[in-house]
PDB file of C-alpha atoms and ligand atoms in Angstrom:
ATOM      1  CA  MET A   1     -12.809  -6.574 -10.368  1.00 67.00           C
ATOM      2  CA  ARG A   2     -12.762  -5.869 -13.951  1.00 76.00           C
ATOM      3  CA  THR A   3     -13.998  -2.299 -13.809  1.00 89.00           C
ATOM      4  CA  ASP A   4     -11.148  -1.450 -11.396  1.00 88.00           C
ATOM      5  CA  GLN A   5      -8.722  -3.155 -13.778  1.00 94.00           C
ATOM      6  CA  ASN A   6      -9.902  -1.143 -16.706  1.00 95.00           C
ATOM      7  CA  ARG A   7      -9.850   2.051 -14.642  1.00 94.00           C
ATOM      8  CA  TRP A   8      -6.244   1.642 -13.445  1.00 96.00           C
ATOM      9  CA  ASN A   9      -5.041   0.306 -16.737  1.00 96.00           C
ATOM     10  CA  LYS A  10      -6.290   3.433 -18.403  1.00 96.00           C
ATOM     11  CA  ARG A  11      -4.547   5.626 -15.734  1.00 94.00           C
ATOM     12  CA  PHE A  12      -1.311   3.666 -15.857  1.00 95.00           C
ATOM     13  CA  GLY A  13      -1.497   3.296 -19.658  1.00 94.00           C
ATOM     14  CA  LYS A  14      -0.548   7.029 -20.015  1.00 95.00           C
ATOM     15  CA  LYS A  15       2.927   8.297 -20.430  1.00 93.00           C
ATOM     16  CA  GLY A  16       4.967   9.007 -17.181  1.00 93.00           C
ATOM     17  CA  PHE A  17       4.287   7.737 -13.722  1.00 94.00           C
ATOM     18  CA  ALA A  18       0.774   8.624 -12.401  1.00 93.00           C
ATOM     19  CA  LEU A  19       2.004   8.113  -8.729  1.00 93.00           C
ATOM     20  CA  GLY A  20       5.378   9.171  -9.243  1.00 94.00           C
ATOM     21  CA  LYS A  21       8.629   7.275  -8.944  1.00 96.00           C
ATOM     22  CA  GLU A  22       9.512   8.301  -5.585  1.00 97.00           C
ATOM     23  CA  PRO A  23       8.432   6.136  -2.524  1.00 97.00           C
ATOM     24  CA  ASN A  24       5.754   7.187  -0.108  1.00 97.00           C
ATOM     25  CA  PRO A  25       7.393   9.669   2.430  1.00 97.00           C
ATOM     26  CA  PHE A  26       6.023   7.741   5.445  1.00 98.00           C
ATOM     27  CA  LEU A  27       7.612   4.593   4.175  1.00 98.00           C
ATOM     28  CA  LYS A  28      10.923   6.244   3.521  1.00 98.00           C
ATOM     29  CA  LYS A  29      10.992   7.987   7.071  1.00 97.00           C
ATOM     30  CA  HIS A  30      10.277   4.704   8.852  1.00 98.00           C
ATOM     31  CA  ILE A  31      12.195   2.143   6.691  1.00 98.00           C
ATOM     32  CA  HIS A  32      14.591   1.599   9.786  1.00 96.00           C
ATOM     33  CA  LEU A  33      11.732   0.228  11.847  1.00 94.00           C
ATOM     34  CA  LEU A  34      10.798  -2.564   9.263  1.00 97.00           C
ATOM     35  CA  PRO A  35      12.211  -6.057   9.548  1.00 89.00           C
ATOM     36  CA  ARG A  36      14.283  -7.157   6.480  1.00 95.00           C
ATOM     37  CA  GLY A  37      13.139 -10.384   4.766  1.00 98.00           C
ATOM     38  CA  LYS A  38      10.119 -11.320   2.555  1.00 98.00           C
ATOM     39  CA  ALA A  39       7.815  -8.305   1.838  1.00 98.00           C
ATOM     40  CA  LEU A  40       4.481  -7.997   0.176  1.00 98.00           C
ATOM     41  CA  ASP A  41       3.398  -4.729  -1.476  1.00 98.00           C
ATOM     42  CA  ILE A  42      -0.409  -4.842  -1.644  1.00 98.00           C
ATOM     43  CA  ALA A  43      -1.704  -3.209  -4.784  1.00 98.00           C
ATOM     44  CA  ALA A  44       1.681  -2.028  -5.742  1.00 98.00           C
ATOM     45  CA  GLY A  45       0.475   0.039  -8.745  1.00 98.00           C
ATOM     46  CA  GLU A  46       3.630   1.356 -10.693  1.00 98.00           C
ATOM     47  CA  GLY A  47       5.964   0.046  -7.991  1.00 98.00           C
ATOM     48  CA  ARG A  48       7.261   3.177  -6.347  1.00 98.00           C
ATOM     49  CA  ASN A  49       7.160   1.497  -2.819  1.00 98.00           C
ATOM     50  CA  ALA A  50       7.980  -2.095  -3.884  1.00 98.00           C
ATOM     51  CA  ILE A  51      11.178  -0.797  -5.581  1.00 98.00           C
ATOM     52  CA  TYR A  52      12.151   1.234  -2.607  1.00 98.00           C
ATOM     53  CA  LEU A  53      11.788  -1.844  -0.388  1.00 98.00           C
ATOM     54  CA  ALA A  54      13.967  -3.867  -2.835  1.00 98.00           C
ATOM     55  CA  GLN A  55      16.578  -1.121  -2.781  1.00 98.00           C
ATOM     56  CA  ASN A  56      16.653  -1.544   1.040  1.00 98.00           C
ATOM     57  CA  GLY A  57      17.376  -5.216   0.902  1.00 98.00           C
ATOM     58  CA  PHE A  58      13.749  -6.870   0.891  1.00 98.00           C
ATOM     59  CA  ASP A  59      12.748  -9.699  -1.258  1.00 98.00           C
ATOM     60  CA  VAL A  60       9.551  -8.147  -2.627  1.00 98.00           C
ATOM     61  CA  ASP A  61       6.388  -9.561  -3.955  1.00 98.00           C
ATOM     62  CA  ALA A  62       4.338  -6.849  -5.659  1.00 98.00           C
ATOM     63  CA  MET A  63       0.759  -7.625  -6.339  1.00 98.00           C
ATOM     64  CA  ASP A  64      -1.712  -5.601  -8.321  1.00 98.00           C
ATOM     65  CA  ILE A  65      -4.639  -5.972 -10.749  1.00 97.00           C
ATOM     66  CA  SER A  66      -3.261  -3.715 -13.307  1.00 97.00           C
ATOM     67  CA  GLU A  67      -0.931  -5.277 -15.809  1.00 97.00           C
ATOM     68  CA  LYS A  68      -0.010  -1.772 -17.126  1.00 97.00           C
ATOM     69  CA  GLY A  69       1.015  -0.735 -13.619  1.00 98.00           C
ATOM     70  CA  LEU A  70       3.024  -3.804 -13.006  1.00 98.00           C
ATOM     71  CA  LYS A  71       4.766  -3.423 -16.475  1.00 97.00           C
ATOM     72  CA  LYS A  72       5.838   0.028 -15.458  1.00 97.00           C
ATOM     73  CA  ALA A  73       6.930  -1.297 -12.002  1.00 98.00           C
ATOM     74  CA  GLN A  74       9.239  -3.861 -13.773  1.00 98.00           C
ATOM     75  CA  LYS A  75      10.553  -1.137 -15.960  1.00 96.00           C
ATOM     76  CA  LEU A  76      11.369   1.220 -13.017  1.00 97.00           C
ATOM     77  CA  ALA A  77      12.997  -1.656 -11.160  1.00 98.00           C
ATOM     78  CA  ARG A  78      15.337  -2.253 -14.113  1.00 98.00           C
ATOM     79  CA  GLU A  79      16.062   1.461 -14.295  1.00 96.00           C
ATOM     80  CA  LYS A  80      16.982   1.346 -10.510  1.00 97.00           C
ATOM     81  CA  GLY A  81      18.973  -1.885 -10.934  1.00 98.00           C
ATOM     82  CA  VAL A  82      16.867  -4.011  -8.538  1.00 98.00           C
ATOM     83  CA  LYS A  83      14.573  -7.116  -8.790  1.00 98.00           C
ATOM     84  CA  ILE A  84      11.007  -7.480  -7.690  1.00 98.00           C
ATOM     85  CA  ASN A  85       8.516 -10.158  -8.275  1.00 98.00           C
ATOM     86  CA  THR A  86       5.241  -8.998  -9.828  1.00 98.00           C
ATOM     87  CA  PHE A  87       2.006 -10.860  -9.655  1.00 98.00           C
ATOM     88  CA  LEU A  88      -1.178  -9.871 -11.540  1.00 97.00           C
ATOM     89  CA  VAL A  89      -3.854 -10.798  -8.998  1.00 97.00           C
ATOM     90  CA  ASP A  90      -7.439  -9.563  -7.977  1.00 96.00           C
ATOM     91  CA  LEU A  91      -6.955  -8.891  -4.262  1.00 96.00           C
ATOM     92  CA  ASP A  92     -10.747  -9.379  -3.834  1.00 94.00           C
ATOM     93  CA  GLN A  93     -10.178 -12.905  -4.489  1.00 93.00           C
ATOM     94  CA  PHE A  94      -6.457 -13.660  -3.575  1.00 94.00           C
ATOM     95  CA  GLN A  95      -5.714 -15.634  -0.426  1.00 95.00           C
ATOM     96  CA  ILE A  96      -2.362 -14.660   1.037  1.00 97.00           C
ATOM     97  CA  GLU A  97      -0.242 -17.641   2.087  1.00 98.00           C
ATOM     98  CA  LYS A  98      -0.317 -18.047   5.999  1.00 98.00           C
ATOM     99  CA  GLY A  99       2.846 -16.799   7.700  1.00 98.00           C
ATOM    100  CA  ARG A 100       4.783 -16.054   4.440  1.00 98.00           C
ATOM    101  CA  TYR A 101       5.768 -12.327   4.989  1.00 98.00           C
ATOM    102  CA  ASP A 102       7.956 -10.425   7.291  1.00 98.00           C
ATOM    103  CA  LEU A 103       6.414  -7.166   6.118  1.00 98.00           C
ATOM    104  CA  VAL A 104       3.190  -6.161   4.345  1.00 98.00           C
ATOM    105  CA  ALA A 105       3.056  -2.705   2.827  1.00 98.00           C
ATOM    106  CA  ASN A 106      -0.443  -1.443   2.046  1.00 98.00           C
ATOM    107  CA  PHE A 107      -0.492   2.120   0.677  1.00 98.00           C
ATOM    108  CA  TYR A 108      -3.633   3.803  -0.684  1.00 97.00           C
ATOM    109  CA  PHE A 109      -5.707   0.719  -1.238  1.00 97.00           C
ATOM    110  CA  LEU A 110      -8.496   0.413   1.342  1.00 97.00           C
ATOM    111  CA  LYS A 111     -10.058  -3.075   1.139  1.00 96.00           C
ATOM    112  CA  ARG A 112     -11.267  -3.754   4.668  1.00 97.00           C
ATOM    113  CA  ARG A 113     -12.002  -7.397   4.010  1.00 97.00           C
ATOM    114  CA  LEU A 114      -8.343  -7.934   3.116  1.00 97.00           C
ATOM    115  CA  ILE A 115      -7.167  -6.882   6.502  1.00 98.00           C
ATOM    116  CA  PRO A 116      -7.679 -10.417   8.147  1.00 98.00           C
ATOM    117  CA  ARG A 117      -5.819 -11.941   5.143  1.00 98.00           C
ATOM    118  CA  ILE A 118      -2.886  -9.443   5.729  1.00 98.00           C
ATOM    119  CA  LYS A 119      -2.762 -10.425   9.403  1.00 98.00           C
ATOM    120  CA  LYS A 120      -2.702 -14.047   8.618  1.00 98.00           C
ATOM    121  CA  GLY A 121      -0.028 -13.660   5.754  1.00 98.00           C
ATOM    122  CA  LEU A 122       2.433 -12.168   8.222  1.00 98.00           C
ATOM    123  CA  LYS A 123       4.932 -14.088  10.274  1.00 98.00           C
ATOM    124  CA  LYS A 124       4.792 -13.754  14.077  1.00 98.00           C
ATOM    125  CA  GLY A 125       7.051 -10.563  14.704  1.00 98.00           C
ATOM    126  CA  GLY A 126       6.294  -9.437  11.265  1.00 98.00           C
ATOM    127  CA  LYS A 127       5.133  -5.824  10.563  1.00 98.00           C
ATOM    128  CA  VAL A 128       2.484  -4.087   8.570  1.00 98.00           C
ATOM    129  CA  ILE A 129       3.036  -0.466   7.200  1.00 98.00           C
ATOM    130  CA  PHE A 130      -0.149   1.087   6.174  1.00 98.00           C
ATOM    131  CA  GLU A 131      -1.317   4.578   5.073  1.00 98.00           C
ATOM    132  CA  THR A 132      -4.476   5.857   3.320  1.00 98.00           C
ATOM    133  CA  TYR A 133      -6.944   8.728   3.281  1.00 98.00           C
ATOM    134  CA  ILE A 134      -9.164   9.794   6.135  1.00 98.00           C
ATOM    135  CA  LEU A 135     -12.538  11.470   5.579  1.00 95.00           C
ATOM    136  CA  GLU A 136     -11.191  15.035   5.927  1.00 94.00           C
ATOM    137  CA  HIS A 137      -9.106  14.535   2.716  1.00 95.00           C
ATOM    138  CA  ARG A 138     -12.303  15.414   0.844  1.00 93.00           C
ATOM    139  CA  THR A 139     -12.355  19.015   2.378  1.00 92.00           C
ATOM    140  CA  LEU A 140      -8.884  19.784   0.987  1.00 93.00           C
ATOM    141  CA  GLY A 141      -9.877  20.015  -2.604  1.00 89.00           C
ATOM    142  CA  VAL A 142      -6.706  18.327  -3.792  1.00 89.00           C
ATOM    143  CA  GLY A 143      -8.071  15.307  -5.479  1.00 87.00           C
ATOM    144  CA  GLY A 144      -8.166  11.612  -4.416  1.00 88.00           C
ATOM    145  CA  PRO A 145     -10.913   9.050  -4.410  1.00 89.00           C
ATOM    146  CA  LYS A 146     -14.623  10.019  -4.584  1.00 87.00           C
ATOM    147  CA  GLN A 147     -16.509   7.250  -2.839  1.00 91.00           C
ATOM    148  CA  ALA A 148     -16.893   7.341   0.954  1.00 91.00           C
ATOM    149  CA  LYS A 149     -16.008   3.742   1.348  1.00 94.00           C
ATOM    150  CA  TYR A 150     -12.381   4.555   0.460  1.00 95.00           C
ATOM    151  CA  PHE A 151     -11.845   6.783   3.460  1.00 97.00           C
ATOM    152  CA  LEU A 152     -11.013   5.794   6.953  1.00 98.00           C
ATOM    153  CA  LYS A 153     -13.100   6.743   9.852  1.00 97.00           C
ATOM    154  CA  PRO A 154     -11.475   8.186  12.979  1.00 97.00           C
ATOM    155  CA  ASN A 155      -9.044   5.659  14.528  1.00 98.00           C
ATOM    156  CA  GLU A 156     -10.264   2.894  12.212  1.00 98.00           C
ATOM    157  CA  PRO A 157      -6.755   1.481  11.450  1.00 98.00           C
ATOM    158  CA  LEU A 158      -6.355   0.898  15.224  1.00 98.00           C
ATOM    159  CA  ARG A 159      -9.541  -1.124  15.141  1.00 98.00           C
ATOM    160  CA  LEU A 160      -8.655  -2.921  11.915  1.00 98.00           C
ATOM    161  CA  PHE A 161      -5.272  -4.021  13.452  1.00 98.00           C
ATOM    162  CA  LYS A 162      -6.616  -4.952  16.794  1.00 97.00           C
ATOM    163  CA  GLY A 163      -4.499  -7.719  18.353  1.00 97.00           C
ATOM    164  CA  PHE A 164      -1.322  -6.334  16.927  1.00 98.00           C
ATOM    165  CA  ARG A 165       1.220  -4.217  18.809  1.00 98.00           C
ATOM    166  CA  ILE A 166       0.882  -0.666  17.473  1.00 98.00           C
ATOM    167  CA  LEU A 167       4.383   0.725  17.042  1.00 98.00           C
ATOM    168  CA  PHE A 168       3.384   4.049  15.405  1.00 98.00           C
ATOM    169  CA  TYR A 169       0.152   5.819  14.577  1.00 98.00           C
ATOM    170  CA  ARG A 170      -0.864   9.172  13.268  1.00 98.00           C
ATOM    171  CA  GLU A 171      -3.823  10.656  11.891  1.00 98.00           C
ATOM    172  CA  GLY A 172      -4.458  14.171  10.480  1.00 97.00           C
ATOM    173  CA  ILE A 173      -3.457  16.747   7.676  1.00 97.00           C
ATOM    174  CA  PHE A 174       0.055  16.674   6.651  1.00 97.00           C
ATOM    175  CA  ARG A 175       2.152  18.306   3.913  1.00 95.00           C
ATOM    176  CA  GLU A 176       4.478  15.543   2.529  1.00 93.00           C
ATOM    177  CA  GLY A 177       6.115  14.861  -0.873  1.00 82.00           C
ATOM    178  CA  GLY A 178       5.144  18.361  -1.949  1.00 86.00           C
ATOM    179  CA  ARG A 179       1.372  17.837  -1.402  1.00 89.00           C
ATOM    180  CA  LYS A 180      -1.206  18.328   1.404  1.00 95.00           C
ATOM    181  CA  LYS A 181      -3.130  15.212   2.341  1.00 96.00           C
ATOM    182  CA  ALA A 182      -5.283  13.908   5.203  1.00 97.00           C
ATOM    183  CA  VAL A 183      -4.203  10.453   6.123  1.00 98.00           C
ATOM    184  CA  ALA A 184      -3.877   7.902   8.742  1.00 98.00           C
ATOM    185  CA  SER A 185      -0.407   6.090   8.830  1.00 98.00           C
ATOM    186  CA  LEU A 186       0.233   3.009  11.082  1.00 98.00           C
ATOM    187  CA  ILE A 187       3.106   0.610  11.689  1.00 98.00           C
ATOM    188  CA  ALA A 188       2.026  -2.540  13.689  1.00 98.00           C
ATOM    189  CA  GLU A 189       3.635  -5.866  14.657  1.00 98.00           C
ATOM    190  CA  LYS A 190       1.982  -9.350  14.762  1.00 98.00           C
ATOM    191  CA  ILE A 191       2.363 -10.643  18.286  1.00 98.00           C
TER     192      ILE A 191
HETATM  193  C1  SAM B 201      -4.125   4.479  -5.505  1.00 86.46           C
HETATM  194  S1  SAM B 201      -3.314   3.249  -6.221  1.00 86.46           S
HETATM  195  C2  SAM B 201      -1.919   2.813  -5.058  1.00 86.46           C
HETATM  196  C3  SAM B 201      -0.856   2.176  -5.572  1.00 86.46           C
HETATM  197  C4  SAM B 201       0.399   2.074  -4.735  1.00 86.46           C
HETATM  198  N1  SAM B 201      -0.031   1.222  -3.466  1.00 86.46           N
HETATM  199  C5  SAM B 201       1.053   3.217  -4.375  1.00 86.46           C
HETATM  200  O1  SAM B 201       0.791   3.708  -3.248  1.00 86.46           O
HETATM  201  O2  SAM B 201       1.699   3.878  -5.168  1.00 86.46           O
HETATM  202  C6  SAM B 201      -4.448   1.790  -6.027  1.00 86.46           C
HETATM  203  C7  SAM B 201      -3.970   0.459  -6.660  1.00 86.46           C
HETATM  204  O3  SAM B 201      -4.826  -0.497  -6.344  1.00 86.46           O
HETATM  205  C8  SAM B 201      -4.819  -1.344  -7.501  1.00 86.46           C
HETATM  206  N2  SAM B 201      -6.178  -2.203  -7.399  1.00 86.46           N
HETATM  207  C9  SAM B 201      -7.507  -1.726  -7.451  1.00 86.46           C
HETATM  208  N3  SAM B 201      -8.242  -2.897  -7.323  1.00 86.46           N
HETATM  209  C10 SAM B 201      -7.546  -3.885  -7.112  1.00 86.46           C
HETATM  210  C11 SAM B 201      -7.840  -5.400  -6.908  1.00 86.46           C
HETATM  211  N4  SAM B 201      -9.019  -5.794  -6.803  1.00 86.46           N
HETATM  212  N5  SAM B 201      -6.811  -6.242  -6.796  1.00 86.46           N
HETATM  213  C12 SAM B 201      -5.443  -5.712  -6.906  1.00 86.46           C
HETATM  214  N6  SAM B 201      -5.100  -4.437  -7.054  1.00 86.46           N
HETATM  215  C13 SAM B 201      -6.055  -3.634  -7.213  1.00 86.46           C
HETATM  216  C14 SAM B 201      -4.870  -0.572  -8.657  1.00 86.46           C
HETATM  217  O4  SAM B 201      -4.534  -1.089  -9.907  1.00 86.46           O
HETATM  218  C15 SAM B 201      -3.824   0.628  -8.254  1.00 86.46           C
HETATM  219  O5  SAM B 201      -2.454   0.223  -8.607  1.00 86.46           O
END
């Protein structure tokens, strides 16, 4: 959507990395559980997670609607001495190729209609790693999205990934990466 594109280009157009250069702590902690191979980073932003995956031996496709974000992601990849493939796409429209990926990473981008496409895009035995805010985040007063649709309801990821083998799940308030956040995090395998 063009409004999302403008909003994120504005945010990523500023100096510095809006979401930081460090990978998401949940991804970093569980990297050993993830099958190496072809990975897709959904709504990759400025690339912090895509680059971490590339540093860990994945062949990464990083997709996002913001060209400013992807430009920064390529810059950071060069800085870190790794290669990532970036694709400027609107994930509202994009169809993920069936059975293409060993891993899909979906961090802080809640698009419920995309979940069936993520499931389809994974190989059998492939895994998804997912994390985003739960409703309680709004009570913490630490920023984050405003609209209710961007927050997960209790146990919602378990419903969204029904039919997959749940390998790890947590939901609650955590202090990670130097900040407090209320999130749900999941790792699940396509069976
Ligand atoms: C909160 S950021 C998360 C970025 C990244 N996953 C991370 O954790 O660092 C949300 C991202 O979604 C992207 N985005 C928003 N709407 C999109 C759409 N329709 N298609 C693709 N990307 C979109 C934005 O450009 C932004 O990079």
